[in-house]
Coordinates of C-alpha atoms and ligand atoms in Angstrom, one line a residue:
M1 CA 0.0 0.0 0.0
S2 CA 1.3 3.4 -0.8
W3 CA 1.0 6.5 1.3
E4 CA -1.2 7.9 -1.4
A5 CA -4.0 5.6 -0.2
N6 CA -4.4 8.0 2.8
V7 CA -4.6 11.1 0.7
R8 CA -7.8 13.2 0.6
R9 CA -8.1 13.4 -3.2
V10 CA -10.2 16.1 -4.7
V11 CA -10.8 17.8 -8.1
P12 CA -10.3 21.4 -7.2
Y13 CA -12.4 24.4 -8.2
T14 CA -10.9 26.4 -11.2
P15 CA -10.9 30.1 -10.5
G16 CA -11.1 32.5 -13.4
E17 CA -7.9 33.6 -15.0
Q18 CA -5.8 36.4 -13.5
P19 CA -3.7 37.1 -16.6
K20 CA -0.2 38.6 -15.9
I21 CA -0.1 40.8 -19.0
D22 CA -0.6 44.5 -19.2
G23 CA -3.3 46.4 -21.0
I24 CA -6.1 43.8 -20.8
I25 CA -9.8 44.5 -20.3
K26 CA -10.7 42.1 -17.5
L27 CA -14.4 41.2 -17.5
N28 CA -14.0 37.6 -16.4
T29 CA -14.2 37.3 -12.6
N30 CA -16.9 39.8 -11.6
E31 CA -14.6 42.2 -9.9
N32 CA -15.6 45.8 -9.4
P33 CA -14.0 48.2 -12.0
Y34 CA -14.1 51.1 -9.4
P35 CA -11.6 51.5 -6.5
P36 CA -12.8 50.8 -2.9
A37 CA -14.2 53.8 -0.9
P38 CA -11.6 56.5 -0.3
G39 CA -11.5 55.6 3.5
V40 CA -9.9 52.3 2.6
A41 CA -6.9 54.1 1.0
E42 CA -6.7 56.2 4.1
V43 CA -6.5 53.0 6.3
L44 CA -3.7 51.7 4.0
R45 CA -1.7 55.0 4.3
Q46 CA -1.9 54.8 8.1
T47 CA -0.7 51.2 8.4
D48 CA 2.0 50.7 11.0
S49 CA 4.1 47.8 12.1
T50 CA 1.9 46.7 15.1
L51 CA -0.7 45.8 12.4
L52 CA 1.8 43.2 11.3
R53 CA 3.7 42.3 14.4
L54 CA 0.8 41.3 16.6
Y55 CA -1.8 38.6 16.1
P56 CA -5.1 40.0 14.9
D57 CA -8.2 40.1 17.1
P58 CA -9.6 36.5 16.8
D59 CA -13.2 37.9 17.1
A60 CA -12.6 40.5 14.3
K61 CA -14.7 42.8 16.5
V62 CA -14.1 46.0 14.4
L63 CA -15.5 44.4 11.3
V64 CA -18.2 42.4 13.1
D65 CA -19.5 45.5 14.9
A66 CA -19.5 47.6 11.7
L67 CA -21.4 44.8 9.9
A68 CA -23.9 44.5 12.7
E69 CA -24.5 48.3 12.6
T70 CA -24.8 48.4 8.8
Y71 CA -27.3 45.5 8.6
S72 CA -29.2 46.3 11.9
V73 CA -28.5 43.0 13.6
K74 CA -26.6 42.0 16.8
P75 CA -22.9 41.4 16.6
S76 CA -23.6 37.8 17.8
Q77 CA -25.5 37.3 14.5
V78 CA -22.4 38.1 12.3
F79 CA -19.7 35.7 11.2
V80 CA -16.7 36.9 9.1
G81 CA -14.3 35.0 6.9
V82 CA -11.6 35.2 4.3
G83 CA -13.9 36.0 1.4
S84 CA -17.3 34.4 1.2
D85 CA -15.6 31.3 -0.2
D86 CA -14.2 30.7 3.3
V87 CA -17.5 31.5 4.9
L88 CA -19.4 29.1 2.6
S89 CA -16.9 26.3 3.0
M90 CA -17.1 26.7 6.8
A91 CA -20.9 26.7 6.6
F92 CA -20.9 23.6 4.5
M93 CA -18.7 21.9 7.0
T94 CA -20.8 23.1 10.0
F95 CA -24.4 22.7 8.8
F96 CA -24.3 20.0 6.1
N97 CA -23.3 17.2 8.4
G98 CA -26.1 14.7 7.9
E99 CA -26.6 11.7 5.7
K100 CA -29.2 13.1 3.4
P101 CA -28.2 14.9 0.3
V102 CA -27.7 18.7 0.2
L103 CA -29.7 20.3 -2.6
F104 CA -28.5 23.0 -5.0
P105 CA -29.2 24.0 -8.6
D106 CA -27.5 22.2 -11.5
V107 CA -26.4 25.5 -13.0
T108 CA -24.9 27.5 -10.1
Y109 CA -21.7 28.6 -8.5
S110 CA -19.3 25.8 -9.4
F111 CA -17.6 25.8 -6.0
Y112 CA -20.6 24.1 -4.3
D113 CA -20.0 20.6 -5.6
V114 CA -16.3 21.0 -4.8
W115 CA -17.0 21.9 -1.2
A116 CA -19.5 19.0 -1.0
E117 CA -16.8 16.6 -2.3
V118 CA -13.9 17.9 -0.1
H119 CA -16.1 17.8 3.1
R120 CA -17.6 14.5 2.0
I121 CA -21.2 15.8 2.0
P122 CA -23.7 13.9 -0.1
Y123 CA -25.5 16.2 -2.6
Q124 CA -28.0 16.3 -5.4
T125 CA -28.3 18.9 -8.0
I126 CA -31.7 20.1 -9.1
P127 CA -32.2 21.3 -12.7
L128 CA -33.2 24.9 -13.1
T129 CA -36.2 25.6 -15.4
E130 CA -35.5 26.2 -19.1
D131 CA -35.5 30.0 -18.3
W132 CA -33.0 29.5 -15.4
H133 CA -35.4 29.8 -12.5
I134 CA -35.5 27.8 -9.2
R135 CA -38.8 26.0 -8.7
A136 CA -39.7 25.9 -5.0
E137 CA -41.5 22.6 -5.4
D138 CA -38.2 20.9 -6.2
Y139 CA -36.9 21.8 -2.8
K140 CA -39.8 20.1 -0.9
R141 CA -38.1 16.8 -0.6
E142 CA -35.9 15.1 2.0
N143 CA -32.6 16.8 2.3
G144 CA -29.6 17.5 4.5
G145 CA -29.5 21.2 3.7
I146 CA -30.1 23.7 0.8
V147 CA -27.8 26.3 -0.8
F148 CA -28.3 28.6 -3.7
P149 CA -27.1 32.0 -4.8
N150 CA -29.5 34.9 -5.2
P151 CA -29.1 36.3 -7.8
N152 CA -27.8 33.0 -9.2
A153 CA -24.4 32.7 -10.9
P154 CA -23.5 32.5 -13.7
T155 CA -27.0 33.5 -14.9
G156 CA -27.7 36.6 -12.9
V157 CA -31.3 35.5 -12.4
L158 CA -33.0 36.9 -9.2
E159 CA -35.6 35.0 -7.3
P160 CA -38.3 36.9 -5.3
L161 CA -38.4 36.7 -1.5
S162 CA -41.7 34.8 -1.8
L163 CA -39.8 31.9 -3.4
I164 CA -37.1 31.9 -0.7
E165 CA -39.8 32.0 2.0
E166 CA -41.7 29.1 0.4
I167 CA -38.4 27.0 0.5
L168 CA -37.8 28.0 4.1
Q169 CA -41.3 27.1 5.2
A170 CA -41.0 23.6 3.8
N171 CA -37.5 23.1 5.3
S172 CA -37.5 23.8 9.0
N173 CA -35.4 20.7 9.5
S174 CA -32.4 21.9 7.4
V175 CA -30.2 24.9 7.2
V176 CA -30.9 27.0 4.1
I177 CA -27.9 29.1 2.9
V178 CA -28.7 32.0 0.6
D179 CA -25.5 33.2 -1.1
E180 CA -26.1 36.9 -1.8
A181 CA -22.7 37.6 -3.4
Y182 CA -24.4 39.8 -6.1
I183 CA -27.4 41.1 -4.1
D184 CA -26.3 44.8 -4.1
F185 CA -26.7 45.2 -7.8
G186 CA -30.5 45.6 -7.7
G187 CA -31.8 42.6 -5.8
T188 CA -33.7 42.5 -2.5
S189 CA -31.8 40.8 0.3
C190 CA -33.6 38.1 2.3
L191 CA -32.1 39.4 5.5
P192 CA -35.5 40.5 6.8
L193 CA -36.6 36.8 6.8
L194 CA -34.1 36.2 9.6
E195 CA -36.7 37.3 12.0
K196 CA -38.8 34.4 11.2
Y197 CA -36.3 31.6 10.3
E198 CA -33.7 30.4 12.7
N199 CA -32.3 28.1 10.1
L200 CA -31.6 30.8 7.4
L201 CA -28.0 31.8 6.8
V202 CA -27.4 34.8 4.5
V203 CA -23.8 35.0 3.0
Q204 CA -22.4 38.1 1.4
T205 CA -19.0 39.4 0.2
F206 CA -17.0 42.6 0.0
S207 CA -15.5 41.3 -3.3
K208 CA -18.1 42.7 -5.7
S209 CA -20.1 45.7 -4.5
R210 CA -17.4 46.9 -2.2
S211 CA -14.4 46.6 -4.6
L212 CA -12.3 44.5 -2.1
A213 CA -11.8 41.2 -3.9
G214 CA -8.1 41.4 -3.1
M215 CA -8.6 41.9 0.6
R216 CA -10.7 38.7 1.0
I217 CA -13.6 39.6 3.2
G218 CA -16.9 37.7 3.4
F219 CA -19.6 37.4 6.0
A220 CA -22.7 35.5 7.1
I221 CA -25.6 36.8 9.0
G222 CA -28.0 34.4 10.8
S223 CA -29.5 33.5 14.1
E224 CA -27.3 33.7 17.1
K225 CA -27.4 29.9 17.3
L226 CA -26.2 29.4 13.7
I227 CA -23.4 31.9 14.2
Q228 CA -22.3 30.3 17.4
Y229 CA -22.0 26.9 15.6
L230 CA -20.0 28.5 12.8
N231 CA -17.6 30.1 15.3
D232 CA -17.1 26.8 17.2
V233 CA -15.9 25.2 13.9
K234 CA -13.8 28.2 12.9
F235 CA -12.1 28.3 16.3
S236 CA -11.4 24.6 15.9
I237 CA -9.5 25.2 12.7
N238 CA -7.9 28.7 12.7
S239 CA -8.6 31.5 15.2
Y240 CA -6.9 34.2 13.1
T241 CA -8.7 34.2 9.8
M242 CA -9.1 38.0 9.5
T243 CA -6.1 40.3 9.5
R244 CA -6.3 43.6 11.3
L245 CA -5.8 45.3 8.0
A246 CA -8.8 43.4 6.4
C247 CA -11.0 44.3 9.4
L248 CA -10.1 48.0 9.2
C249 CA -10.5 48.2 5.4
G250 CA -13.8 46.4 5.6
A251 CA -15.1 48.8 8.3
A252 CA -13.9 51.8 6.2
A253 CA -15.8 50.5 3.2
L254 CA -19.0 50.0 5.2
A255 CA -18.7 53.5 6.7
D256 CA -19.0 55.2 3.3
R257 CA -22.6 54.5 2.3
A258 CA -22.8 57.3 -0.2
Y259 CA -19.8 55.9 -2.2
F260 CA -21.3 52.4 -2.0
K261 CA -24.5 53.7 -3.4
M262 CA -22.8 55.7 -6.1
T263 CA -20.6 52.9 -7.4
T264 CA -23.3 50.2 -7.3
Q265 CA -25.7 52.6 -9.2
K266 CA -23.1 53.2 -11.8
I267 CA -22.6 49.5 -12.4
I268 CA -26.4 48.9 -12.6
A269 CA -26.7 51.8 -15.1
T270 CA -23.9 50.3 -17.2
R271 CA -25.5 46.9 -17.0
E272 CA -28.8 48.2 -18.2
A273 CA -27.1 50.0 -21.1
A274 CA -25.2 46.7 -21.9
K275 CA -28.5 44.8 -22.1
Q276 CA -29.7 47.2 -24.9
R277 CA -26.4 47.2 -26.8
L278 CA -25.9 43.5 -26.7
S279 CA -29.5 42.7 -27.6
A280 CA -29.2 45.1 -30.6
M281 CA -26.2 42.8 -31.7
G282 CA -28.5 39.7 -31.5
F283 CA -27.4 38.4 -28.1
T284 CA -29.9 36.8 -25.8
F285 CA -29.6 36.6 -22.1
P286 CA -31.7 36.2 -18.9
D287 CA -32.6 39.4 -17.3
A288 CA -29.7 39.8 -14.8
Y289 CA -29.6 41.6 -11.5
S290 CA -25.9 41.0 -11.0
N291 CA -22.7 42.8 -12.1
F292 CA -22.5 40.4 -15.0
L293 CA -24.6 39.2 -18.0
F294 CA -24.8 35.7 -19.2
V295 CA -25.1 36.0 -23.0
S296 CA -25.4 33.8 -26.0
H297 CA -25.6 34.5 -29.7
P298 CA -27.8 32.5 -32.0
E299 CA -25.3 32.4 -34.8
R300 CA -21.9 32.2 -33.2
P301 CA -20.6 29.6 -30.8
A302 CA -19.6 31.1 -27.4
E303 CA -16.2 29.5 -27.4
E304 CA -15.3 31.2 -30.7
L305 CA -16.4 34.6 -29.4
F306 CA -14.4 33.9 -26.2
R307 CA -11.3 33.2 -28.2
E308 CA -11.8 36.2 -30.5
L309 CA -12.2 38.5 -27.5
K310 CA -9.1 37.1 -25.8
Q311 CA -7.1 37.8 -29.0
R312 CA -8.1 41.4 -28.5
K313 CA -7.1 41.2 -24.9
I314 CA -10.6 41.2 -23.6
F315 CA -11.2 38.5 -21.0
V316 CA -14.6 37.1 -20.3
R317 CA -15.6 33.8 -18.8
Y318 CA -16.6 30.6 -20.7
W319 CA -17.3 27.1 -19.4
N320 CA -17.2 24.0 -21.5
K321 CA -19.9 22.4 -19.5
R322 CA -23.3 20.9 -20.2
R323 CA -26.2 23.5 -20.5
I324 CA -23.9 26.5 -20.3
D325 CA -21.4 25.9 -23.1
D326 CA -23.2 28.2 -25.5
S327 CA -22.9 31.2 -23.2
L328 CA -20.4 33.7 -22.0
R329 CA -20.4 35.5 -18.7
I330 CA -19.4 39.1 -19.1
T331 CA -18.6 41.2 -16.0
I332 CA -19.9 44.7 -16.2
G333 CA -16.9 47.1 -16.4
T334 CA -16.7 50.9 -16.8
P335 CA -18.6 52.4 -19.7
E336 CA -15.3 52.9 -21.5
Q337 CA -14.3 49.2 -21.1
M338 CA -17.8 48.2 -22.3
E339 CA -17.4 50.4 -25.4
L340 CA -14.3 48.5 -26.3
L341 CA -16.1 45.2 -25.7
Y342 CA -19.0 46.2 -28.0
A343 CA -16.5 47.3 -30.7
A344 CA -14.7 44.0 -30.5
L345 CA -17.9 42.0 -30.6
E346 CA -19.3 44.0 -33.6
E347 CA -16.0 43.4 -35.5
T348 CA -16.1 39.7 -34.7
L349 CA -19.8 39.3 -35.6
R350 CA -19.1 41.0 -39.0
K351 CA -16.5 38.3 -39.9
Ligands
PMP401 N1 -20.6 33.1 -4.3 C1 -20.7 33.3 -5.6 C2 -22.0 33.0 -6.2 C3 -19.6 33.8 -6.3 O1 -19.8 34.0 -7.6 C4 -18.4 34.1 -5.7 C5 -17.3 34.7 -6.5 N2 -16.5 33.7 -7.1 C6 -18.3 33.8 -4.3 C7 -19.4 33.4 -3.6 C8 -17.0 34.0 -3.6 O2 -16.5 35.3 -3.6 P1 -15.5 35.8 -2.5 O3 -14.8 34.6 -1.9 O4 -14.5 36.7 -3.2 O5 -16.3 36.5 -1.4

């Protein structure tokens, strides 16, 4: 027997490309094209060595308190992690610990099945409808937990709170995780449902709407009980997930509500303009409430468009996967970046 028999073998998640070349237009990983709030730059300017020399606060109090204030919940209802990937992975490990399968859509964030595999969680994927919606009926079966993003990725499709509530009503015996990574681009958060459902965990991130993908800050809000369970697992793995710098930057980003509103509104406006421009070129897409669009063209294979754009140094996301291999996911950039994208697409479509 080889030592390899004892290895936990997994097929890892493939993150979007981070090309190391200059002058590209990067519309492939749903980053925010605008800088974080000016207060974040101020925090970075004031950095001194104690920030690095000392261990950070294991409770990340500065950030937790700022989140509690922003979202009008108690600090004991807030959990923070190294990006929402860390929060979600921790939540899978903590709450999906039964024998029954965890349910999530067939077309969704492609990390879910990877976490299920690495944490040895049984799971079942549930097909979305033809027009990419979740059917509440499909989630009224025995399960060990439920997770889905709202708006969904990579489609951008938003579900109403009534659907989320219908799923919660039918599932008081499981934890339901709603991944709201893209909620700030025009959706309505299900946070108000926390008052009624002790088993609801809402996960959000600073990576998209707060322009801090590089700082790695994610959080979950839920009942005090859920958060206590999450913290017990976190403190059994790594007490110091959040650096002091991350906590201070996160709190500074939350403090500037006007800037947050302005930048998210700009992205929403650019997205709505993109819907018009792209449909005029013949693209079709579900109506998205995210900082990306999920587009396909009736006459041109997505993979070909992906390659043509890449040649012009414009990066978008393409998956060679069942049901989504005829679509491209395009992150909404600045209006200037989008003009270059339209020009490149128009040129390619003429060929
Ligand atoms: N959830 C969804 C649906 C996402 O698309 C992403 C971004 N890849 C994440 C969570 C994780 O983002 P982060 O770890 O940067 O918070």
